[in-house]
């Protein structure tokens, strides 16, 4: 799938929802719990959760693959682990910026 | 990404915690979300939702109601005359919903605007139970914000959903606030800092406590009674807060972090704050309306190093710090060429939070996405940004570019000078000559020659004011920006 910043995607196998923060130039396959993440309006009743891939995303956390230039923001928590081209996405650490507001 | 998604996330994650508070009126994030959807029903059919009022619950409800309705939110300066407000409302389109407080509500209604009283709007929004699906749109205009117009007539900056959400996601961590954190907001809702304060602190999960309008005594009282941990103020507020703390010596025990920005902070004020509040983390933020607020910060570590006497850090206290990791910066010369560290030029920035767009005008952004801030400045070898002032304020005397800020900083060191403004006035010989308008402290009696001689001790002859005049007061915007074009016009009118 060719991603674009701001794109909303949802899991086929759990409650997870994400927004694309940074999109790589190339096509990538991003999944949740082993099934491809879906665009708004799409569904896949046949998909099943693969729990062996790890824990699901947490609300408000960002998940990234820095090599690809991919970053997702979790806007609803879920149980399926986020992956890109079969590899797990990494949780991005909190940034130590001082509060300016 | 849509602004409403930020609130939707907070409502899902921390929906039962108080998100915003004005006096004893409190809204949880969940209640704010429902109020926003109900407020959107009030705004049905309107092309925009304008807000004319002080800080209070109508501001966050209005902002998110506009997002839910898919129309821009337009906070206006409640101090403007009703004629001026009418002129700013006209281009928004017929049927624009105006949420207004007090006299403005009646007056604007009498002029044919679709007006709802702010208190009534809040009551209606809170009483409803509406919900909806968060719009996917990130491209539409979320907020139209009139810039302060210190150098020209005000114009409306267009901040799209994607600019504001990029700023929030790029600079603050969702639910990153610890238990008990609370922020006091006293910057006005029509200023970009008011908008950024709301969005950042909501996303962080900090309780937002509104002060309707700034008053130093009320601000200090609120910090103490609400056990405020964080606050953002503009320099004029900072100076007045120091005066109150000096007088009552009660300190601010709950306050952990204080950020300041919005205009240049005189070194004397900053030194005063550092001495009065040694335990508080200080942050200087630099940003513009057109950049969705902050683009550079000088953080607590920089302030502490300066307080400990590090000479490099002390020099950097007058800087705006370093740009955010999500923003790129270039200082460019007169031909648009990037300048090396140390050289002064125009500041250009690029990043996802940078809009640079004005309603009804062509955006000044270049082909590669860079925005000219029209601020002049320089970077040092480590990337600290020193702002010299607006390009339009630069005085060109005998072909030499002179920043008023440098001269003003010197004049303010004189013990009898309370405020000052340095501007260029037309001159047949030099093109422009340097004029200083000085406000003396009460009871002080100093002559123009003495002020010039004082300046000459620190400045070259070419930078020493050619003329010094005295005034009772200077014209400032409410957020502490000097209205130089007014100073200049007054000088020309009296000369």
Coordinates of C-alpha atoms in Angstrom, one line a residue:
Chain A
X1 CA 0.0 0.0 0.0
X2 CA 1.2 3.5 -0.8
X3 CA 0.7 5.6 2.4
X4 CA 0.1 9.3 2.8
X5 CA 0.5 11.5 5.9
X6 CA -2.8 12.0 7.7
X7 CA -4.3 8.7 6.4
X8 CA -6.5 6.9 8.9
X9 CA -6.2 3.1 9.0
X10 CA -7.9 0.5 11.2
X11 CA -7.2 -3.1 12.2
X12 CA -9.0 -6.0 10.7
X13 CA -8.6 -8.1 13.8
X14 CA -8.9 -5.8 16.8
X15 CA -10.0 -2.2 17.9
X16 CA -6.7 -0.6 16.9
X17 CA -6.8 2.6 14.8
X18 CA -3.8 4.5 13.6
X19 CA -3.0 7.7 11.7
X20 CA 0.0 7.9 9.3
X21 CA 2.4 10.6 10.6
X22 CA 5.2 9.9 8.2
X23 CA 4.9 7.9 5.0
X24 CA 7.7 6.2 3.1
X25 CA 8.1 7.0 -0.6
X26 CA 7.8 3.3 -1.5
X27 CA 4.8 0.9 -1.2
X28 CA 4.8 -1.0 2.1
X29 CA 2.6 -3.7 3.6
X30 CA 1.5 -2.6 7.1
X31 CA -0.3 -5.0 9.3
X32 CA -1.9 -5.4 12.7
X33 CA -2.0 -8.8 14.4
X34 CA -0.9 -10.4 11.2
X35 CA -3.6 -9.0 8.9
X36 CA -3.2 -5.9 6.6
X37 CA -4.4 -2.6 8.1
X38 CA -7.5 -1.4 6.3
X39 CA -8.6 2.0 4.9
X40 CA -11.8 3.7 6.1
X41 CA -14.9 1.8 5.1
X42 CA -13.0 -1.5 4.4
X43 CA -13.4 -4.7 6.4
X44 CA -12.1 -8.2 6.3
X45 CA -14.3 -10.7 8.3
X46 CA -12.0 -13.6 7.4
X47 CA -8.9 -12.1 9.1
X48 CA -7.7 -13.7 12.4
X49 CA -5.5 -12.3 15.1
X50 CA -1.9 -13.7 15.3
X51 CA -1.1 -13.1 18.9
X52 CA 2.5 -14.4 18.5
X53 CA 3.6 -11.2 16.8
X54 CA 3.6 -9.3 20.1
X55 CA 1.5 -6.7 22.0
X56 CA -1.0 -4.4 20.5
X57 CA -0.5 -0.6 20.2
X58 CA -1.2 1.8 23.1
X59 CA -3.3 4.9 22.7
X60 CA -1.3 8.0 21.9
X61 CA 2.0 6.1 21.3
X62 CA 3.9 6.4 18.1
X63 CA 5.3 3.4 16.2
X64 CA 8.0 3.8 13.6
X65 CA 10.5 2.2 11.3
X66 CA 13.2 4.8 11.0
X67 CA 14.9 3.1 8.1
X68 CA 11.8 3.3 6.0
X69 CA 10.7 6.7 7.2
X70 CA 7.4 5.3 8.5
X71 CA 5.7 6.6 11.6
X72 CA 2.2 5.8 12.9
X73 CA 0.2 7.3 15.8
X74 CA -2.1 5.0 17.6
X75 CA -5.5 6.8 18.0
X76 CA -7.3 3.8 19.4
X77 CA -5.7 1.0 21.3
X78 CA -5.8 -2.7 20.2
X79 CA -4.4 -6.1 20.8
X80 CA -2.7 -6.9 17.4
X81 CA 0.9 -5.9 17.0
X82 CA 1.8 -3.4 14.3
X83 CA 4.1 -4.6 11.6
X84 CA 5.7 -3.4 8.4
X85 CA 6.6 -5.9 5.6
X86 CA 6.3 -8.6 8.3
X87 CA 8.7 -6.9 10.8
X88 CA 7.4 -5.4 14.1
X89 CA 7.3 -1.6 14.3
X90 CA 9.2 0.0 17.2
X91 CA 7.7 2.1 19.9
X92 CA 9.1 5.6 19.7
X93 CA 10.4 7.0 23.0
X94 CA 9.1 10.2 24.6
X95 CA 11.0 13.3 23.4
X96 CA 12.5 15.4 26.1
X97 CA 11.3 18.8 24.7
X98 CA 10.7 21.4 27.4
X99 CA 7.1 22.6 27.7
X100 CA 6.7 25.8 25.7
X101 CA 2.9 26.2 26.0
Chain B
X1 CA -5.4 14.6 10.6
X2 CA -8.2 16.5 12.2
X3 CA -8.0 18.6 15.4
X4 CA -11.1 16.8 16.8
X5 CA -9.1 13.5 16.7
X6 CA -6.8 14.9 19.4
X7 CA -9.8 15.5 21.7
X8 CA -11.3 12.2 20.8
X9 CA -8.1 10.5 21.9
X10 CA -8.0 12.3 25.2
X11 CA -11.6 11.5 25.8
X12 CA -10.8 7.8 25.1
X13 CA -7.7 7.7 27.3
X14 CA -8.4 10.2 30.1
X15 CA -12.1 11.1 29.5
X16 CA -13.0 11.3 33.2
X17 CA -10.3 13.8 34.2
X18 CA -10.9 17.5 34.3
X19 CA -9.6 19.0 31.1
X20 CA -10.6 22.6 31.3
X21 CA -11.7 24.8 34.1
X22 CA -12.9 28.4 34.4
X23 CA -13.6 29.6 37.9
X24 CA -15.5 26.7 39.5
X25 CA -16.9 25.5 36.1
X26 CA -15.1 22.3 35.0
X27 CA -15.4 20.0 32.0
X28 CA -13.8 16.6 31.7
X29 CA -12.4 15.6 28.3
X30 CA -15.4 13.4 27.7
X31 CA -17.8 16.3 28.5
X32 CA -15.8 18.6 26.2
X33 CA -16.1 16.2 23.4
X34 CA -19.9 15.9 23.8
X35 CA -20.2 19.7 24.2
X36 CA -18.3 20.1 20.9
X37 CA -20.6 17.9 19.0
X38 CA -23.6 19.6 20.5
X39 CA -22.0 23.0 19.8
X40 CA -21.6 21.9 16.2
X41 CA -25.4 21.5 16.0
X42 CA -25.8 25.2 17.1
X43 CA -23.4 26.2 14.3
X44 CA -25.3 24.2 11.7
X45 CA -25.2 25.8 8.2
X46 CA -22.7 28.5 9.3
X47 CA -19.6 29.0 7.1
X48 CA -17.4 29.8 10.1
X49 CA -17.6 30.0 13.9
X50 CA -16.3 33.3 15.3
X51 CA -15.6 33.9 19.0
X52 CA -15.4 37.3 20.6
X53 CA -14.7 36.9 24.3
X54 CA -12.2 36.3 27.1
X55 CA -10.8 33.0 28.3
X56 CA -13.5 30.6 29.4
X57 CA -15.2 27.4 28.5
X58 CA -16.7 28.9 25.3
X59 CA -13.2 29.0 23.8
X60 CA -12.4 25.3 23.9
X61 CA -16.0 24.3 23.1
X62 CA -16.1 26.8 20.2
X63 CA -12.9 25.6 18.8
X64 CA -13.8 21.9 18.8
X65 CA -17.4 22.6 17.8
X66 CA -16.1 24.3 14.7
X67 CA -13.9 21.3 13.9
X68 CA -16.9 19.0 14.4
X69 CA -19.0 21.2 12.1
X70 CA -16.2 21.2 9.5
X71 CA -15.8 25.0 9.5
X72 CA -13.0 27.3 10.6
X73 CA -12.9 28.8 14.1
X74 CA -12.1 32.5 14.2
X75 CA -11.2 34.0 17.6
X76 CA -11.3 37.8 17.5
X77 CA -9.9 40.4 19.8
X78 CA -12.7 41.4 22.2
X79 CA -11.1 44.8 22.7
X80 CA -11.7 45.8 19.1
X81 CA -14.5 48.3 18.4
X82 CA -17.7 46.8 17.1
X83 CA -17.0 48.5 13.7
X84 CA -13.6 46.8 13.6
X85 CA -15.1 43.4 14.5
X86 CA -17.7 43.8 11.8
X87 CA -15.0 44.4 9.2
X88 CA -13.2 41.2 10.3
X89 CA -16.4 39.2 10.3
X90 CA -17.6 40.3 6.9
X91 CA -15.2 38.2 4.8
X92 CA -16.1 35.0 6.7
X93 CA -19.4 34.9 4.9
X94 CA -23.1 35.4 5.6
X95 CA -24.5 33.2 8.4
X96 CA -21.3 33.0 10.3
X97 CA -22.1 32.1 13.9
X98 CA -20.6 34.6 16.3
X99 CA -20.3 33.4 19.9
X100 CA -19.8 36.6 21.8
X101 CA -19.7 37.9 25.4
X102 CA -21.4 40.9 26.9
X103 CA -22.0 44.1 25.0
X104 CA -20.4 42.7 21.8
X105 CA -23.2 40.1 21.6
X106 CA -26.0 42.7 21.6
X107 CA -24.1 45.2 19.4
X108 CA -23.1 42.6 16.7
X109 CA -26.7 41.2 16.7
X110 CA -28.1 44.6 16.1
X111 CA -25.8 44.9 13.1
X112 CA -27.4 41.8 11.6
X113 CA -24.8 39.2 12.6
X114 CA -26.0 35.7 13.7
X115 CA -25.0 35.9 17.3
X116 CA -25.3 33.6 20.3
X117 CA -24.3 34.8 23.8
X118 CA -21.2 32.9 25.0
X119 CA -22.8 31.8 28.3
X120 CA -25.9 30.5 26.5
X121 CA -23.7 28.7 23.9
X122 CA -21.8 27.0 26.7
X123 CA -25.0 26.0 28.5
X124 CA -26.6 24.6 25.3
X125 CA -23.5 22.7 24.4
X126 CA -23.2 21.2 27.9
X127 CA -26.8 20.2 28.0
X128 CA -26.8 18.1 24.8
X129 CA -25.5 14.6 24.3
X130 CA -24.5 14.7 20.7
X131 CA -21.8 12.4 19.2
X132 CA -20.4 11.9 15.8
X133 CA -17.6 10.4 13.7
X134 CA -14.4 12.4 13.7
X135 CA -13.9 14.0 10.3
X136 CA -11.0 12.5 8.4
X137 CA -10.2 15.9 6.9
X138 CA -6.8 17.4 7.7
X139 CA -6.7 19.8 4.8
X140 CA -9.5 22.2 5.7
X141 CA -8.8 25.4 7.6
X142 CA -9.1 24.8 11.4
X143 CA -8.4 28.3 12.7
X144 CA -8.2 31.7 11.1
X145 CA -6.0 33.9 13.3
X146 CA -5.5 37.6 12.8
X147 CA -1.8 38.4 13.2
X148 CA -0.9 41.2 15.6
X149 CA -0.2 43.6 12.8
X150 CA 2.6 45.5 14.5
X151 CA 4.0 46.6 11.1
X152 CA 1.0 46.6 8.9
X153 CA -2.8 46.1 8.9
X154 CA -3.8 42.8 10.5
X155 CA -4.3 39.8 8.1
X156 CA -5.7 36.4 8.8
X157 CA -3.3 33.5 9.0
X158 CA -4.8 30.2 7.8
X159 CA -3.9 27.3 10.1
X160 CA -5.1 24.0 8.6
X161 CA -5.9 20.9 10.7
X162 CA -2.7 19.3 9.6
X163 CA -0.5 22.2 10.7
X164 CA -1.9 22.3 14.2
X165 CA -2.0 18.5 14.7
X166 CA 1.6 18.2 13.3
X167 CA 2.7 20.8 15.9
X168 CA 1.0 18.9 18.8
X169 CA 2.1 15.4 17.8
X170 CA 5.6 16.6 17.0
X171 CA 6.2 18.5 20.3
X172 CA 4.2 16.9 23.1
X173 CA 3.7 13.3 24.3
X174 CA 0.1 12.1 24.5
X175 CA -1.0 11.8 28.2
X176 CA 2.6 12.8 29.2
X177 CA 1.5 14.9 32.1
X178 CA 2.0 13.5 35.6
X179 CA -0.8 13.3 38.2
X180 CA -1.8 16.7 39.6
X181 CA -0.3 18.8 36.8
X182 CA -2.2 21.9 36.0
X183 CA -1.5 24.8 33.7
X184 CA -2.7 28.4 34.1
X185 CA -3.7 30.1 30.9
X186 CA -3.9 33.9 30.8
X187 CA -2.8 34.6 27.2
X188 CA -5.8 35.7 25.2
X189 CA -7.8 33.3 23.1
X190 CA -7.2 35.3 19.9
X191 CA -3.4 34.8 20.2
X192 CA -1.7 31.8 18.8
X193 CA -0.2 31.1 22.2
X194 CA -3.8 30.7 23.6
X195 CA -4.6 28.2 20.9
X196 CA -1.3 26.3 21.4
X197 CA -1.7 26.3 25.1
X198 CA -5.1 24.7 24.8
X199 CA -4.1 22.0 22.3
X200 CA -0.8 21.0 23.8
X201 CA -2.0 20.9 27.4
X202 CA -5.2 19.0 26.5
X203 CA -3.1 16.4 24.6
X204 CA -0.7 16.2 27.5
X205 CA -3.5 15.5 29.9
X206 CA -2.9 18.6 32.0
X207 CA -5.8 20.3 33.7
X208 CA -6.2 23.7 32.0
X209 CA -7.2 26.5 34.3
X210 CA -8.4 29.7 32.6
X211 CA -7.9 33.2 33.9
X212 CA -10.5 35.3 32.0
X213 CA -8.1 38.2 31.5
X214 CA -4.6 38.7 32.8
X215 CA -4.1 40.5 36.0
X216 CA -0.9 40.0 37.9
X217 CA -2.5 39.7 41.4
X218 CA -5.2 37.4 40.2
X219 CA -2.6 35.3 38.3
X220 CA -0.5 34.9 41.5
X221 CA -3.6 34.1 43.6
X222 CA -4.7 31.5 41.0
X223 CA -1.3 29.7 40.9
X224 CA -1.4 29.4 44.7
X225 CA -5.1 28.4 45.1
X226 CA -5.2 26.0 42.1
X227 CA -1.8 24.5 42.9
X228 CA -0.7 25.4 39.3
X229 CA 2.4 23.5 38.1
X230 CA 2.9 25.1 34.6
X231 CA 2.2 28.4 32.9
X232 CA 3.0 30.4 29.9
X233 CA 3.2 34.2 29.9
X234 CA 4.3 37.1 27.7
X235 CA 7.1 39.4 28.9
X236 CA 4.8 42.3 30.0
X237 CA 3.0 39.8 32.2
X238 CA 6.3 38.5 33.6
X239 CA 7.4 41.9 34.7
X240 CA 4.1 42.6 36.5
X241 CA 4.2 39.1 38.2
X242 CA 7.6 39.9 39.5
X243 CA 6.4 43.2 41.0
X244 CA 3.6 41.3 42.9
X245 CA 6.0 38.6 44.1
X246 CA 8.4 41.3 45.2
X247 CA 5.7 43.0 47.2
X248 CA 4.3 40.0 49.1
X249 CA 7.3 37.6 49.2
X250 CA 4.9 34.6 49.2
X251 CA 6.6 32.8 46.2
X252 CA 4.9 30.3 44.0
X253 CA 5.6 26.9 45.7
X254 CA 3.5 24.7 43.4
X255 CA 5.0 26.2 40.1
X256 CA 7.5 23.9 38.4
X257 CA 7.8 25.4 34.9
X258 CA 7.2 28.8 33.4
X259 CA 7.6 29.5 29.8
X260 CA 7.7 33.0 28.3
X261 CA 7.6 34.4 24.8
X262 CA 5.5 36.3 22.3
X263 CA 7.8 39.3 22.3
X264 CA 11.3 40.1 23.2
X265 CA 12.0 39.8 27.0
X266 CA 14.2 42.6 28.4
X267 CA 17.3 41.1 30.1
X268 CA 16.5 43.0 33.3
X269 CA 13.1 41.2 33.6
X270 CA 14.6 37.8 32.9
X271 CA 17.3 38.3 35.6
X272 CA 14.6 39.4 38.0
X273 CA 12.5 36.2 37.4
X274 CA 15.6 33.9 37.7
X275 CA 16.4 35.5 41.1
X276 CA 12.8 35.3 42.3
X277 CA 12.0 31.8 41.2
X278 CA 15.2 29.8 41.3
X279 CA 13.5 26.4 41.5
X280 CA 11.3 27.0 38.5
X281 CA 12.2 25.5 35.1
X282 CA 12.2 28.5 32.6
X283 CA 11.7 28.1 28.9
X284 CA 11.8 30.9 26.3
X285 CA 9.6 30.0 23.3
X286 CA 9.9 31.7 19.9
X287 CA 7.3 31.3 17.2
X288 CA 4.8 33.0 14.9
X289 CA 1.1 32.8 14.3
X290 CA 2.0 31.5 10.8
X291 CA 4.1 28.7 12.2
X292 CA 1.4 27.2 14.5
X293 CA 3.2 28.7 17.5
X294 CA 6.6 27.6 18.9
X295 CA 9.4 26.8 16.5
X296 CA 12.4 27.4 18.8
X297 CA 13.0 27.0 22.5
X298 CA 15.6 27.9 25.1
X299 CA 15.1 25.4 27.8
X300 CA 15.6 25.0 31.5
X301 CA 19.1 23.6 31.2
X302 CA 20.2 26.7 29.3
X303 CA 18.7 29.0 31.9
X304 CA 20.4 27.0 34.8
X305 CA 23.8 27.2 33.1
X306 CA 23.4 30.9 32.8
X307 CA 22.4 31.3 36.4
X308 CA 25.5 29.3 37.4
X309 CA 27.6 31.9 35.6
X310 CA 28.6 30.1 32.4
X311 CA 29.5 33.0 30.1
X312 CA 28.3 31.3 26.9
X313 CA 25.0 30.4 28.5
X314 CA 24.6 33.9 29.8
X315 CA 25.0 35.3 26.3
X316 CA 22.5 32.8 25.0
X317 CA 19.8 34.1 27.5
X318 CA 19.0 36.7 24.9
X319 CA 18.6 34.0 22.2
X320 CA 15.4 32.1 21.3
X321 CA 17.3 28.8 21.8
X322 CA 17.4 26.1 19.2
X323 CA 14.8 25.1 16.6
X324 CA 12.5 22.1 17.3
X325 CA 13.7 18.8 15.7
X326 CA 10.6 18.9 13.5
X327 CA 11.5 22.4 12.0
X328 CA 14.3 23.4 9.6
X329 CA 15.8 26.9 9.7
X330 CA 17.9 29.0 7.4
X331 CA 19.2 32.5 7.7
X332 CA 19.3 34.1 4.3
X333 CA 21.0 37.2 2.8
X334 CA 19.5 39.9 0.6
X335 CA 19.8 37.7 -2.5
X336 CA 18.2 34.7 -0.9
X337 CA 21.5 33.0 -0.3
X338 CA 21.9 30.9 2.9
X339 CA 24.3 32.7 5.3
X340 CA 26.9 31.0 7.6
X341 CA 26.6 31.0 11.4
X342 CA 27.2 34.4 12.9
X343 CA 25.8 36.5 10.0
X344 CA 22.6 38.4 10.3
X345 CA 19.8 37.9 7.7
X346 CA 16.2 37.0 7.3
X347 CA 15.0 33.9 9.1
X348 CA 13.3 31.3 6.9
X349 CA 11.7 28.1 8.3
X350 CA 10.2 24.9 6.9
X351 CA 8.2 22.1 8.6
X352 CA 4.8 20.4 8.7
X353 CA 3.5 22.9 11.3
X354 CA 4.4 25.9 9.1
X355 CA 1.5 27.4 7.3
X356 CA 2.6 30.8 6.0
X357 CA -0.7 31.2 4.3
X358 CA -3.0 34.2 4.6
X359 CA -6.7 34.3 3.7
X360 CA -7.3 35.8 0.3
X361 CA -3.6 36.3 -0.5
X362 CA -0.9 34.3 -2.2
X363 CA 1.3 32.4 0.2
X364 CA 4.8 33.8 0.4
X365 CA 6.3 30.3 0.6
X366 CA 9.0 29.5 -1.9
X367 CA 9.1 26.5 -4.3
X368 CA 11.0 24.3 -1.8
X369 CA 8.4 25.0 1.0
X370 CA 10.4 27.6 2.9
X371 CA 8.5 30.4 4.7
X372 CA 10.0 33.9 5.2
X373 CA 9.3 34.9 8.8
X374 CA 10.2 38.6 8.1
X375 CA 12.2 38.4 11.4
X376 CA 15.9 39.1 11.2
X377 CA 18.4 37.2 13.2
X378 CA 21.5 35.0 13.3
X379 CA 22.5 31.5 14.4
X380 CA 25.6 30.8 16.5
X381 CA 27.9 27.9 16.0
X382 CA 25.7 25.6 18.0
X383 CA 22.5 26.5 16.3
X384 CA 21.2 29.0 18.9
X385 CA 19.0 31.6 17.2
X386 CA 19.3 35.3 18.1
X387 CA 16.3 37.4 16.9
X388 CA 17.1 41.0 16.0
X389 CA 13.6 42.1 15.2
X390 CA 11.2 42.5 12.3
X391 CA 12.7 43.1 8.9
X392 CA 10.3 45.9 8.5
X393 CA 11.6 47.5 11.7
X394 CA 15.2 47.6 10.5
X395 CA 16.5 51.1 10.4
X396 CA 18.7 51.9 7.4
X397 CA 20.9 54.8 8.3
X398 CA 23.5 55.8 5.7
X399 CA 23.2 52.4 4.1
X400 CA 23.8 50.5 7.4
X401 CA 21.2 48.1 8.7
X402 CA 20.5 48.8 12.4
X403 CA 18.3 46.7 14.6
X404 CA 16.2 48.8 17.0
X405 CA 16.5 45.9 19.6
X406 CA 20.2 46.4 20.2
X407 CA 19.7 50.1 21.0
X408 CA 16.6 49.6 23.1
X409 CA 18.4 47.0 25.2
X410 CA 21.1 49.6 26.0
X411 CA 18.7 52.4 26.8
X412 CA 16.8 50.0 29.2
X413 CA 20.0 49.6 31.2
X414 CA 19.7 53.3 32.3
X415 CA 18.2 53.2 35.8
X416 CA 15.7 56.0 35.0
X417 CA 14.3 54.4 31.8
X418 CA 11.2 52.3 32.2
X419 CA 10.3 51.7 28.6
X420 CA 11.7 52.8 25.2
X421 CA 11.1 52.5 21.5
X422 CA 13.6 53.0 18.8
X423 CA 12.4 53.7 15.3
X424 CA 13.7 55.1 12.0
X425 CA 12.4 58.5 10.8
X426 CA 13.0 59.9 7.3
X427 CA 16.1 62.0 6.9
X428 CA 17.4 63.8 3.8
X429 CA 21.0 63.2 4.5
X430 CA 21.1 59.7 6.0
X431 CA 17.9 58.2 4.5
X432 CA 16.7 57.5 8.0
X433 CA 17.9 58.7 11.4
X434 CA 17.4 57.0 14.7
X435 CA 14.8 58.3 17.0
X436 CA 14.3 57.0 20.6
X437 CA 11.1 57.6 22.5
X438 CA 11.6 57.1 26.2
X439 CA 9.3 56.6 29.1
X440 CA 10.9 57.5 32.4
X441 CA 10.3 55.9 35.7
X442 CA 8.0 57.9 38.0
X443 CA 9.8 60.9 39.6
X444 CA 12.9 60.6 37.3
X445 CA 14.2 63.7 35.6
X446 CA 16.7 63.1 32.8
X447 CA 17.4 65.2 29.7
X448 CA 17.7 64.0 26.1
X449 CA 21.4 64.8 26.0
X450 CA 22.1 62.7 29.1
X451 CA 20.2 59.7 27.5
X452 CA 22.2 60.1 24.3
X453 CA 25.4 60.3 26.2
X454 CA 24.5 57.1 28.1
X455 CA 23.8 55.3 24.9
X456 CA 27.0 56.5 23.3
X457 CA 29.0 54.8 26.1
X458 CA 27.9 51.4 24.8
X459 CA 27.1 52.1 21.1
X460 CA 29.0 53.4 18.1
X461 CA 28.1 56.9 17.0
X462 CA 26.1 55.6 14.0
X463 CA 23.9 53.5 16.4
X464 CA 23.5 56.3 19.0
X465 CA 20.0 57.8 18.7
X466 CA 20.0 61.1 16.8
X467 CA 16.9 62.2 18.6
X468 CA 15.6 61.4 22.0
X469 CA 12.0 62.4 23.0
X470 CA 10.0 61.6 26.1
X471 CA 6.5 60.2 26.3
X472 CA 4.1 59.2 29.1
X473 CA 3.5 55.8 27.7
X474 CA 4.2 53.6 24.7
X475 CA 1.6 51.8 22.6
X476 CA 1.7 48.0 23.1
X477 CA -0.6 45.2 21.9
X478 CA -2.2 43.3 24.8
X479 CA 0.5 40.5 24.4
X480 CA 3.3 43.0 24.9
X481 CA 4.4 43.7 21.3
X482 CA 5.4 47.3 20.7
X483 CA 3.3 48.9 18.0
X484 CA 6.2 50.6 16.2
X485 CA 4.2 51.9 13.3
X486 CA 2.1 53.9 15.9
X487 CA 5.3 55.2 17.5
X488 CA 6.6 56.2 14.1
X489 CA 3.4 57.9 13.0
X490 CA 3.2 59.9 16.3
X491 CA 6.8 61.1 15.8
X492 CA 6.1 62.2 12.3
X493 CA 2.9 63.9 13.3
X494 CA 4.6 66.0 16.0
X495 CA 7.8 66.8 14.1

